[in-house]
């Protein structure tokens, strides 16, 4: 039995740009073989049990050779009825789809092609650039800057210099300077409008625009990451009228995010939604200390104070393990330091009774001082280790019952993290600072530290790092300060 292989174009990135037919193929698929450029959201459309195989390529780091990918499709067609080969953009626009289809034909495997929306046309459109326009450009040329030998040698720059057609280069970011200088040398006027569009149609879309003479420099200044398109021609100037998409202030910002616990983290996801490119680095593994919470500790407390999401999460796990549930907290004052802990309580069916305006240990302690009678017993779920600021603050007027529910185990950082370039390193807790410093040995060169609040800043100060600090000690505050400090405006819509 030979299954049907559908070569499906995934579109340029925005999942909404998948075709209706492509979606139907994905929904029916028993196996999907996909690329780096195929949007991960699309994989969520597959049915349970569908085998997902990543064969993505990254410059210089080929996961699987082209011949191997083609043969993998042949093999999977022998195993399943419906196989989808999902490729970024359109199947046949520099996607090597033709080679895959030819290999399937050679092995007698039935296939169909579901064309996709190509980045070569949709990318410029999302940046406000139509590839043709009446009276401006009567055609367009899509070229790859990389041929088989990896160079520009075979391109006819003299013809490109003469034409009014819009020129679109794919896979050209690393050769941008060479492309512009070859066009100039061939006589294309230096004031010809040009743009580079990075992560087109994605939340991180960012456009640098200028002229043939200065686009390389502008792109360098803007630190645009790949994938990117280069567009040259008079149609580029239409973006002043036709741009319809506000490029987010954080578009393209490269953030290193040391994470203690869950990855992907909440901040990571929030930053990605706003277009930042986030590398989450698990600097710490969390290990529960089972049995730390006792029925007596719960029963004896008049209040419980939560200063971290992890503390709250392990508290409830252990509460349930004791055979108790939220009712065990009935009548007790529940205090949460900020939005994250409030949300955690809500996940477990509880409303926080008090949340300080300033989301810090001091803020929480002050509030509890007003709410509690002197000497009241306060349960404090926390990480194993020295007393935290809240314990010290509370000790002045209450009886603190700290329960160490979990411990942080530092993880060595992958060497890669130290090599990559980042503009910002975002620290969301003092323990993230300590673990990150232990595993990274310092901030990556050229990166600024951003801190969520005073405690985290104090931890950074121990390493002689002066961070910029969120004004509100919460994740929204982190986003705000990043937008204020790093917004890159020139060339943005
Ligand atoms: N088949 C794809 C192109 C594959 S070649 C298509 O039709 O779009 C890969 C190149 O496509 C990248 O190097 C980049 O130049 C371009 N590209 C793909 N997606 C892109 C995107 N979202 N933004 C900018 N360029 C993109």
Short mmCIF file of C-alpha atoms and ligand atoms in Angstrom, two decimals:
data_model
loop_
_atom_site.label_atom_id
_atom_site.label_comp_id
_atom_site.label_asym_id
_atom_site.label_seq_id
_atom_site.Cartn_x
_atom_site.Cartn_y
_atom_site.Cartn_z
CA UNK A 1 0.00 0.00 0.00
CA UNK A 2 1.26 3.45 -0.88
CA UNK A 3 -0.19 6.45 0.90
CA UNK A 4 -0.72 9.86 -0.66
CA UNK A 5 1.90 12.50 0.01
CA UNK A 6 0.67 16.09 -0.07
CA UNK A 7 3.34 18.72 -0.57
CA UNK A 8 1.71 21.64 1.22
CA UNK A 9 2.81 25.27 1.24
CA UNK A 10 2.46 26.55 4.81
CA UNK A 11 2.48 30.22 3.86
CA UNK A 12 4.98 32.82 5.00
CA UNK A 13 4.44 32.61 8.76
CA UNK A 14 1.10 34.11 9.75
CA UNK A 15 -0.89 30.88 10.31
CA UNK A 16 -3.95 32.55 8.78
CA UNK A 17 -2.21 32.48 5.43
CA UNK A 18 -2.41 28.69 5.10
CA UNK A 19 -4.82 27.72 2.32
CA UNK A 20 -8.14 25.99 3.04
CA UNK A 21 -6.95 22.94 1.15
CA UNK A 22 -3.66 22.92 3.04
CA UNK A 23 -5.57 22.97 6.31
CA UNK A 24 -7.73 20.04 5.23
CA UNK A 25 -4.58 18.05 4.41
CA UNK A 26 -3.09 18.81 7.82
CA UNK A 27 -6.27 17.77 9.59
CA UNK A 28 -6.32 14.43 7.83
CA UNK A 29 -2.60 13.74 8.08
CA UNK A 30 -1.20 10.63 9.78
CA UNK A 31 2.28 12.09 9.55
CA UNK A 32 3.64 15.61 8.97
CA UNK A 33 7.21 16.25 7.88
CA UNK A 34 7.92 19.92 8.45
CA UNK A 35 10.50 22.68 8.13
CA UNK A 36 11.82 25.48 10.26
CA UNK A 37 9.78 28.04 8.36
CA UNK A 38 6.48 26.21 8.83
CA UNK A 39 4.55 27.87 11.64
CA UNK A 40 4.33 25.69 14.77
CA UNK A 41 0.71 26.78 15.28
CA UNK A 42 -0.19 24.84 12.18
CA UNK A 43 0.96 21.60 13.74
CA UNK A 44 -1.72 22.05 16.38
CA UNK A 45 -4.31 21.41 13.62
CA UNK A 46 -3.22 17.80 13.26
CA UNK A 47 -5.18 14.97 14.81
CA UNK A 48 -4.01 13.20 17.97
CA UNK A 49 -1.41 10.56 17.26
CA UNK A 50 -0.24 12.21 14.05
CA UNK A 51 3.51 11.68 13.78
CA UNK A 52 5.38 15.00 13.55
CA UNK A 53 8.87 14.95 12.11
CA UNK A 54 11.11 18.02 12.05
CA UNK A 55 13.58 18.12 9.22
CA UNK A 56 14.31 21.83 9.42
CA UNK A 57 17.45 23.34 8.18
CA UNK A 58 19.29 26.21 9.66
CA UNK A 59 22.17 27.93 7.93
CA UNK A 60 25.24 25.80 8.42
CA UNK A 61 23.40 23.26 10.52
CA UNK A 62 21.55 20.89 8.27
CA UNK A 63 19.38 18.57 10.28
CA UNK A 64 18.76 16.23 7.37
CA UNK A 65 20.05 16.20 3.82
CA UNK A 66 17.60 16.86 1.01
CA UNK A 67 17.92 13.31 -0.38
CA UNK A 68 17.24 11.91 3.07
CA UNK A 69 14.10 14.04 3.40
CA UNK A 70 12.81 12.83 0.04
CA UNK A 71 13.46 9.21 0.99
CA UNK A 72 11.83 9.76 4.36
CA UNK A 73 8.66 10.80 2.50
CA UNK A 74 8.82 7.61 0.43
CA UNK A 75 9.24 5.56 3.57
CA UNK A 76 6.39 7.29 5.46
CA UNK A 77 4.11 6.83 2.43
CA UNK A 78 4.67 3.10 2.87
CA UNK A 79 3.62 3.35 6.49
CA UNK A 80 0.69 5.80 6.42
CA UNK A 81 -2.26 6.66 4.23
CA UNK A 82 -1.92 10.44 4.44
CA UNK A 83 1.46 12.11 4.66
CA UNK A 84 1.94 15.88 4.56
CA UNK A 85 5.18 17.52 3.64
CA UNK A 86 4.73 21.02 5.06
CA UNK A 87 7.03 23.64 3.61
CA UNK A 88 7.38 27.35 4.37
CA UNK A 89 5.77 29.71 1.85
CA UNK A 90 5.08 28.03 -1.46
CA UNK A 91 6.21 24.49 -2.25
CA UNK A 92 8.04 25.38 -5.43
CA UNK A 93 9.53 28.77 -4.59
CA UNK A 94 13.05 27.82 -3.55
CA UNK A 95 11.56 25.07 -1.47
CA UNK A 96 13.17 22.17 -3.31
CA UNK A 97 9.66 20.82 -3.62
CA UNK A 98 10.39 19.75 -7.17
CA UNK A 99 13.13 17.42 -6.01
CA UNK A 100 10.87 15.84 -3.42
CA UNK A 101 8.05 15.36 -5.91
CA UNK A 102 10.46 13.86 -8.46
CA UNK A 103 11.73 11.40 -5.89
CA UNK A 104 8.17 10.38 -5.01
CA UNK A 105 7.38 9.86 -8.71
CA UNK A 106 10.53 7.79 -9.11
CA UNK A 107 9.42 5.52 -6.27
CA UNK A 108 5.87 5.28 -7.56
CA UNK A 109 4.40 7.19 -4.62
CA UNK A 110 1.26 9.20 -5.46
CA UNK A 111 1.49 12.87 -4.51
CA UNK A 112 -0.32 16.16 -4.85
CA UNK A 113 0.90 19.72 -4.57
CA UNK A 114 -1.01 22.29 -2.52
CA UNK A 115 0.61 25.62 -3.38
CA UNK A 116 1.15 28.11 -0.60
CA UNK A 117 1.28 31.85 -0.22
CA UNK A 118 4.88 32.71 -0.92
CA UNK A 119 6.85 35.07 1.30
CA UNK A 120 8.22 36.63 -1.87
CA UNK A 121 4.84 38.27 -2.53
CA UNK A 122 3.09 38.21 0.86
CA UNK A 123 6.13 39.49 2.78
CA UNK A 124 6.39 42.75 0.84
CA UNK A 125 2.57 43.08 0.94
CA UNK A 126 2.58 42.90 4.76
CA UNK A 127 5.19 45.65 4.76
CA UNK A 128 3.06 47.82 2.47
CA UNK A 129 4.93 47.02 -0.72
CA UNK A 130 2.98 45.74 -3.74
CA UNK A 131 5.28 43.76 -6.04
CA UNK A 132 3.64 45.36 -9.11
CA UNK A 133 1.83 48.66 -9.40
CA UNK A 134 0.30 50.32 -12.43
CA UNK A 135 2.67 52.90 -13.80
CA UNK A 136 5.43 51.97 -11.35
CA UNK A 137 6.44 48.36 -11.94
CA UNK A 138 4.93 46.10 -14.56
CA UNK A 139 6.59 43.00 -13.27
CA UNK A 140 8.62 41.51 -10.49
CA UNK A 141 11.51 39.10 -10.25
CA UNK A 142 12.06 36.73 -7.40
CA UNK A 143 15.59 35.53 -6.99
CA UNK A 144 17.61 33.58 -4.56
CA UNK A 145 20.89 35.04 -3.54
CA UNK A 146 22.22 31.56 -2.87
CA UNK A 147 22.70 29.27 -5.80
CA UNK A 148 24.14 25.79 -5.66
CA UNK A 149 27.59 27.18 -4.97
CA UNK A 150 26.27 29.56 -2.37
CA UNK A 151 27.08 32.75 -4.28
CA UNK A 152 25.69 35.53 -6.42
CA UNK A 153 27.88 34.77 -9.39
CA UNK A 154 25.24 33.72 -11.90
CA UNK A 155 22.79 36.59 -11.38
CA UNK A 156 22.44 39.06 -14.24
CA UNK A 157 22.95 42.35 -12.42
CA UNK A 158 23.17 44.34 -15.66
CA UNK A 159 19.62 43.29 -16.52
CA UNK A 160 18.47 44.06 -12.98
CA UNK A 161 20.01 47.51 -13.22
CA UNK A 162 18.02 48.25 -16.38
CA UNK A 163 14.62 46.98 -15.35
CA UNK A 164 11.80 48.80 -13.57
CA UNK A 165 10.58 45.46 -12.24
CA UNK A 166 10.51 45.03 -8.48
CA UNK A 167 13.43 42.86 -7.41
CA UNK A 168 12.83 40.45 -4.54
CA UNK A 169 15.74 38.50 -3.11
CA UNK A 170 15.27 35.50 -0.86
CA UNK A 171 17.97 33.97 1.30
CA UNK A 172 19.98 37.11 0.82
CA UNK A 173 20.41 38.76 4.21
CA UNK A 174 24.02 37.69 4.67
CA UNK A 175 24.81 38.87 1.13
CA UNK A 176 22.95 42.18 1.34
CA UNK A 177 26.02 44.33 1.01
CA UNK A 178 27.25 42.40 -1.98
CA UNK A 179 23.85 42.56 -3.66
CA UNK A 180 23.53 46.32 -3.25
CA UNK A 181 27.07 47.03 -4.37
CA UNK A 182 26.73 44.79 -7.43
CA UNK A 183 23.48 46.57 -8.38
CA UNK A 184 25.13 49.96 -7.93
CA UNK A 185 28.17 48.88 -9.92
CA UNK A 186 25.85 47.74 -12.72
CA UNK A 187 24.42 51.26 -12.84
CA UNK A 188 21.21 51.03 -10.80
CA UNK A 189 20.58 54.53 -9.38
CA UNK A 190 21.69 54.81 -5.72
CA UNK A 191 18.43 56.52 -4.74
CA UNK A 192 16.35 53.50 -5.84
CA UNK A 193 14.09 52.66 -2.86
CA UNK A 194 14.96 49.44 -1.06
CA UNK A 195 13.70 47.57 1.97
CA UNK A 196 14.58 44.58 4.08
CA UNK A 197 11.68 42.81 5.71
CA UNK A 198 12.47 40.44 8.54
CA UNK A 199 10.01 37.85 9.88
CA UNK A 200 7.40 39.08 7.45
CA UNK A 201 3.77 38.37 8.45
CA UNK A 202 4.93 37.19 11.90
CA UNK A 203 4.53 39.11 15.17
CA UNK A 204 8.22 40.04 14.96
CA UNK A 205 7.91 41.59 11.52
CA UNK A 206 10.31 44.44 11.15
CA UNK A 207 11.12 46.51 8.11
CA UNK A 208 14.16 48.61 7.42
CA UNK A 209 13.66 50.94 4.49
CA UNK A 210 15.97 53.26 2.64
CA UNK A 211 17.71 53.43 -0.69
CA UNK A 212 20.00 51.12 -2.53
CA UNK A 213 22.86 53.25 -1.20
CA UNK A 214 22.03 53.03 2.50
CA UNK A 215 19.84 49.97 3.03
CA UNK A 216 22.75 47.74 4.04
CA UNK A 217 23.78 50.13 6.77
CA UNK A 218 20.21 50.65 7.98
CA UNK A 219 19.67 46.92 8.15
CA UNK A 220 22.83 46.48 10.16
CA UNK A 221 21.79 49.22 12.59
CA UNK A 222 18.40 47.63 13.07
CA UNK A 223 19.98 44.21 13.72
CA UNK A 224 17.36 42.49 11.61
CA UNK A 225 17.38 38.72 12.05
CA UNK A 226 16.63 36.16 9.34
CA UNK A 227 14.45 35.06 7.66
CA UNK A 228 14.39 38.22 5.64
CA UNK A 229 13.52 39.47 2.17
CA UNK A 230 15.29 42.17 0.24
CA UNK A 231 13.10 44.30 -2.00
CA UNK A 232 14.49 46.83 -4.48
CA UNK A 233 12.47 49.09 -6.74
CA UNK A 234 10.14 52.09 -6.92
CA UNK A 235 7.24 50.06 -5.46
CA UNK A 236 9.04 50.17 -2.09
CA UNK A 237 8.14 53.85 -1.73
CA UNK A 238 4.43 52.96 -1.85
CA UNK A 239 4.73 51.69 1.70
CA UNK A 240 4.17 55.23 2.95
CA UNK A 241 0.62 54.82 1.66
CA UNK A 242 0.05 51.09 1.78
CA UNK A 243 1.57 49.90 5.07
CA UNK A 244 -1.28 48.58 7.21
CA UNK A 245 0.46 46.81 10.01
CA UNK A 246 1.93 48.46 13.03
CA UNK A 247 5.27 46.84 13.69
CA UNK A 248 5.55 46.27 17.40
CA UNK A 249 8.13 48.24 19.38
CA UNK A 250 9.74 45.00 20.49
CA UNK A 251 9.91 43.54 17.00
CA UNK A 252 13.18 41.77 16.55
CA UNK A 253 14.53 42.60 20.02
CA UNK A 254 16.70 39.72 21.13
CA UNK A 255 16.11 38.82 24.74
CA UNK A 256 17.80 36.18 26.83
CA UNK A 257 15.49 34.96 29.53
CA UNK A 258 16.97 32.88 32.30
CA UNK A 259 14.15 30.68 33.57
CA UNK A 260 13.69 29.00 36.88
CA UNK A 261 11.07 26.35 36.27
CA UNK A 262 8.54 26.32 33.47
CA UNK A 263 9.73 26.78 29.89
CA UNK A 264 8.24 28.31 27.78
CA UNK A 265 7.77 30.89 30.44
CA UNK A 266 4.93 33.37 30.68
CA UNK A 267 7.18 36.35 30.10
CA UNK A 268 8.76 34.55 27.14
CA UNK A 269 5.35 34.08 25.55
CA UNK A 270 4.28 37.67 26.23
CA UNK A 271 7.46 39.01 24.67
CA UNK A 272 7.13 36.74 21.66
CA UNK A 273 3.57 37.92 21.10
CA UNK A 274 5.03 41.39 20.87
CA UNK A 275 7.57 40.35 18.32
CA UNK A 276 10.68 39.88 20.42
CA UNK A 277 12.94 36.98 19.69
CA UNK A 278 13.33 35.22 23.02
CA UNK A 279 15.82 32.58 24.03
CA UNK A 280 14.75 30.90 27.21
CA UNK A 281 17.54 29.44 29.17
CA UNK A 282 16.62 26.94 31.84
CA UNK A 283 19.17 27.92 34.46
CA UNK A 284 17.56 25.99 37.18
CA UNK A 285 15.61 22.80 37.58
CA UNK A 286 13.02 22.65 40.28
CA UNK A 287 12.80 19.64 42.55
CA UNK A 288 9.90 19.23 44.87
CA UNK A 289 10.59 18.43 48.49
CA UNK A 290 7.62 16.13 49.04
CA UNK A 291 5.99 15.96 52.42
CA UNK A 292 7.20 19.41 53.52
CA UNK A 293 3.68 20.65 54.12
CA UNK A 294 1.85 19.14 57.08
CA UNK A 295 -1.81 19.14 58.08
CA UNK A 296 -0.84 20.82 61.34
CA UNK A 297 0.95 23.67 59.58
CA UNK A 298 -2.13 24.30 57.46
CA UNK A 299 -4.57 24.03 60.35
CA UNK A 300 -2.54 26.26 62.65
CA UNK A 301 -2.16 29.18 60.24
CA UNK A 302 -4.38 32.25 60.27
CA UNK A 303 -2.99 33.50 57.01
CA UNK A 304 -0.95 32.32 54.05
CA UNK A 305 1.38 34.54 52.04
CA UNK A 306 2.38 33.75 48.46
CA UNK A 307 5.33 35.47 46.85
CA UNK A 308 6.05 33.18 43.94
CA UNK A 309 4.09 31.17 41.42
CA UNK A 310 6.22 28.13 42.09
CA UNK A 311 5.67 28.44 45.83
CA UNK A 312 1.93 28.59 45.26
CA UNK A 313 1.95 25.69 42.81
CA UNK A 314 3.88 23.34 45.11
CA UNK A 315 1.76 24.43 48.05
CA UNK A 316 -1.38 23.22 46.32
CA UNK A 317 0.25 20.03 45.08
CA UNK A 318 1.21 19.13 48.61
CA UNK A 319 -2.12 20.25 50.02
CA UNK A 320 -3.86 17.84 47.65
CA UNK A 321 -1.33 15.12 48.46
CA UNK A 322 -2.39 15.45 52.11
CA UNK A 323 -5.92 14.66 51.03
CA UNK A 324 -7.00 18.27 51.61
CA UNK A 325 -8.36 20.85 49.20
CA UNK A 326 -9.14 24.56 49.08
CA UNK A 327 -11.61 24.17 51.95
CA UNK A 328 -8.64 23.70 54.29
CA UNK A 329 -7.91 27.40 53.70
CA UNK A 330 -11.38 28.55 54.55
CA UNK A 331 -11.40 31.53 56.91
CA UNK A 332 -7.68 32.17 56.47
CA UNK A 333 -6.39 35.42 55.04
CA UNK A 334 -4.78 34.78 51.64
CA UNK A 335 -2.14 37.30 50.63
CA UNK A 336 -0.52 37.38 47.19
CA UNK A 337 2.37 39.57 46.17
CA UNK A 338 1.27 40.33 42.60
CA UNK A 339 -0.69 39.36 39.50
CA UNK A 340 1.20 36.09 38.94
CA UNK A 341 0.42 34.69 42.37
CA UNK A 342 -3.14 36.02 42.25
CA UNK A 343 -3.63 34.07 39.04
CA UNK A 344 -2.16 30.91 40.58
CA UNK A 345 -4.60 31.12 43.47
CA UNK A 346 -7.43 31.59 41.02
CA UNK A 347 -6.37 28.47 39.15
CA UNK A 348 -7.04 26.64 42.38
CA UNK A 349 -10.41 28.26 42.90
CA UNK A 350 -9.36 30.91 45.40
CA UNK A 351 -9.42 34.70 45.46
CA UNK A 352 -6.56 36.54 47.13
CA UNK A 353 -7.81 38.67 50.03
CA UNK A 354 -5.03 41.17 49.76
CA UNK A 355 -2.51 42.21 47.14
CA UNK A 356 -0.15 45.12 47.79
CA UNK A 357 -0.06 48.00 45.36
CA UNK A 358 3.67 47.69 45.14
CA UNK A 359 4.35 44.05 44.28
CA UNK A 360 7.25 43.55 46.64
CA UNK A 361 7.91 41.73 49.91
CA UNK A 362 7.89 45.07 51.74
CA UNK A 363 4.58 45.99 50.19
CA UNK A 364 3.09 42.66 51.20
CA UNK A 365 4.47 42.84 54.74
CA UNK A 366 3.06 46.32 55.25
CA UNK A 367 -0.33 45.20 54.14
CA UNK A 368 -0.26 42.14 56.41
CA UNK A 369 0.76 44.29 59.33
CA UNK A 370 -2.50 46.19 58.92
CA UNK A 371 -4.63 43.12 58.43
CA UNK A 372 -3.30 40.69 61.02
CA UNK A 373 -3.40 40.67 64.78
CA UNK A 374 0.08 40.77 66.38
CA UNK A 375 1.60 37.32 66.71
CA UNK A 376 -0.69 35.71 64.11
CA UNK A 377 0.66 32.55 62.49
CA UNK A 378 1.42 33.08 58.78
CA UNK A 379 2.12 30.15 56.52
CA UNK A 380 4.77 31.00 53.95
CA UNK A 381 5.40 28.51 51.13
CA UNK A 382 8.89 29.05 49.76
CA UNK A 383 11.97 27.69 48.11
CA UNK A 384 14.62 25.91 50.18
CA UNK A 385 17.36 28.27 51.26
CA UNK A 386 18.09 31.28 53.45
CA UNK A 387 15.26 33.39 54.84
CA UNK A 388 13.62 35.51 52.15
CA UNK A 389 12.86 39.21 52.70
CA UNK A 390 9.21 38.53 53.48
CA UNK A 391 10.17 36.23 56.34
CA UNK A 392 12.36 38.90 57.85
CA UNK A 393 9.69 41.57 57.43
CA UNK A 394 6.95 39.42 58.90
CA UNK A 395 9.06 38.28 61.84
CA UNK A 396 8.68 41.79 63.31
CA UNK A 397 4.98 41.33 64.09
CA UNK A 398 3.85 37.82 63.19
CA UNK A 399 4.84 34.24 63.67
CA UNK A 400 6.16 33.02 60.33
CA UNK A 401 5.76 29.37 59.42
CA UNK A 402 8.04 29.04 56.44
CA UNK A 403 7.58 25.78 54.57
CA UNK A 404 10.30 24.82 52.13
CA UNK A 405 8.39 23.03 49.41
CA UNK A 406 10.94 22.82 46.63
CA UNK A 407 14.54 23.52 45.81
CA UNK A 408 16.31 25.10 42.86
CA UNK A 409 19.03 23.02 41.25
CA UNK A 410 21.34 25.12 39.08
CA UNK A 411 21.84 23.79 35.57
CA UNK A 412 24.92 24.45 33.47
CA UNK A 413 24.16 26.80 30.58
CA UNK A 414 24.64 25.44 27.08
CA UNK A 415 27.77 27.03 25.63
CA UNK A 416 25.68 28.37 22.74
CA UNK A 417 23.91 30.88 25.00
CA UNK A 418 27.17 32.61 25.80
CA UNK A 419 28.02 33.00 22.12
CA UNK A 420 24.76 34.42 20.83
CA UNK A 421 24.11 38.12 20.79
CA UNK A 422 21.42 39.58 22.96
CA UNK A 423 20.31 43.14 23.54
CA UNK A 424 18.64 42.41 26.86
CA UNK A 425 18.70 39.79 29.57
CA UNK A 426 15.46 39.73 31.52
CA UNK A 427 15.57 38.63 35.15
CA UNK A 428 12.28 37.82 36.84
CA UNK A 429 13.57 36.78 40.26
CA UNK A 430 16.59 36.91 42.52
CA UNK A 431 17.01 33.16 42.16
CA UNK A 432 17.03 33.54 38.37
CA UNK A 433 19.87 36.04 38.81
CA UNK A 434 21.91 33.71 41.02
CA UNK A 435 21.36 30.65 38.88
CA UNK A 436 22.04 32.53 35.68
CA UNK A 437 25.25 34.01 37.02
CA UNK A 438 26.34 30.59 38.25
CA UNK A 439 25.77 29.02 34.86
CA UNK A 440 26.62 31.87 32.48
CA UNK A 441 29.37 33.46 34.51
CA UNK A 442 28.12 36.97 33.63
CA UNK A 443 26.00 38.91 31.19
CA UNK A 444 26.49 38.20 27.49
CA UNK A 445 28.58 40.96 25.93
CA UNK A 446 26.65 44.06 24.95
CA UNK A 447 23.45 43.00 26.70
CA UNK A 448 21.62 45.11 29.28
CA UNK A 449 20.10 43.57 32.36
CA UNK A 450 16.42 44.20 33.00
CA UNK A 451 15.04 43.48 36.43
CA UNK A 452 11.49 42.86 37.56
CA UNK A 453 11.83 44.67 40.87
CA UNK A 454 13.96 45.75 43.82
CA UNK A 455 14.82 42.28 45.12
CA UNK A 456 16.00 41.12 41.74
CA UNK A 457 17.96 44.35 41.27
CA UNK A 458 19.59 43.82 44.66
CA UNK A 459 20.66 40.35 43.59
CA UNK A 460 22.13 41.82 40.39
CA UNK A 461 23.98 44.43 42.43
CA UNK A 462 25.81 41.59 44.17
CA UNK A 463 27.39 40.92 40.78
CA UNK A 464 28.03 44.64 40.20
CA UNK A 465 25.32 44.80 37.55
CA UNK A 466 23.10 47.87 37.45
CA UNK A 467 19.89 46.88 35.69
CA UNK A 468 17.03 48.88 34.35
CA UNK A 469 14.07 48.05 36.54
CA UNK A 470 10.37 47.52 35.97
CA UNK A 471 8.34 50.20 37.68
CA UNK A 472 5.59 47.90 38.86
CA UNK A 473 7.43 44.69 39.81
CA UNK A 474 5.34 42.55 37.49
CA UNK A 475 5.52 41.14 33.99
CA UNK A 476 3.57 44.02 32.46
CA UNK A 477 6.12 46.34 33.98
CA UNK A 478 8.92 44.31 32.41
CA UNK A 479 7.32 44.64 28.99
CA UNK A 480 6.79 48.34 29.48
CA UNK A 481 10.37 49.03 30.47
CA UNK A 482 11.68 46.96 27.57
CA UNK A 483 9.48 48.91 25.19
CA UNK A 484 10.67 52.20 26.63
CA UNK A 485 14.33 51.32 26.61
CA UNK A 486 14.64 49.34 23.44
CA UNK A 487 11.96 50.58 21.06
CA UNK A 488 13.55 50.89 17.71
CA UNK A 489 11.70 53.50 15.75
CA UNK A 490 13.40 54.50 12.53
CA UNK A 491 11.74 52.80 9.58
CA UNK A 492 8.90 51.47 11.73
CA UNK A 493 5.32 52.09 10.75
N1 LIG B 1 9.25 28.51 -0.15
C1 LIG B 1 9.47 29.71 0.59
C2 LIG B 1 10.88 30.23 0.45
C3 LIG B 1 11.92 29.29 0.99
S1 LIG B 1 13.52 29.95 0.87
C4 LIG B 1 8.44 30.76 0.17
O1 LIG B 1 7.75 30.59 -0.83
O2 LIG B 1 8.30 31.76 0.87
C5 LIG B 1 13.72 30.69 2.44
C6 LIG B 1 13.77 32.19 2.32
O3 LIG B 1 12.47 32.69 2.20
C7 LIG B 1 14.34 32.89 3.51
O4 LIG B 1 15.74 32.92 3.48
C8 LIG B 1 13.76 34.27 3.36
O5 LIG B 1 14.47 35.00 2.40
C9 LIG B 1 12.39 33.96 2.78
N2 LIG B 1 11.35 33.94 3.81
C10 LIG B 1 10.53 32.91 4.10
N3 LIG B 1 9.66 33.26 5.06
C11 LIG B 1 9.92 34.54 5.38
C12 LIG B 1 9.36 35.48 6.27
N4 LIG B 1 8.34 35.17 7.06
N5 LIG B 1 9.89 36.71 6.31
C13 LIG B 1 10.91 37.06 5.52
N6 LIG B 1 11.48 36.22 4.66
C14 LIG B 1 11.00 34.98 4.57
#
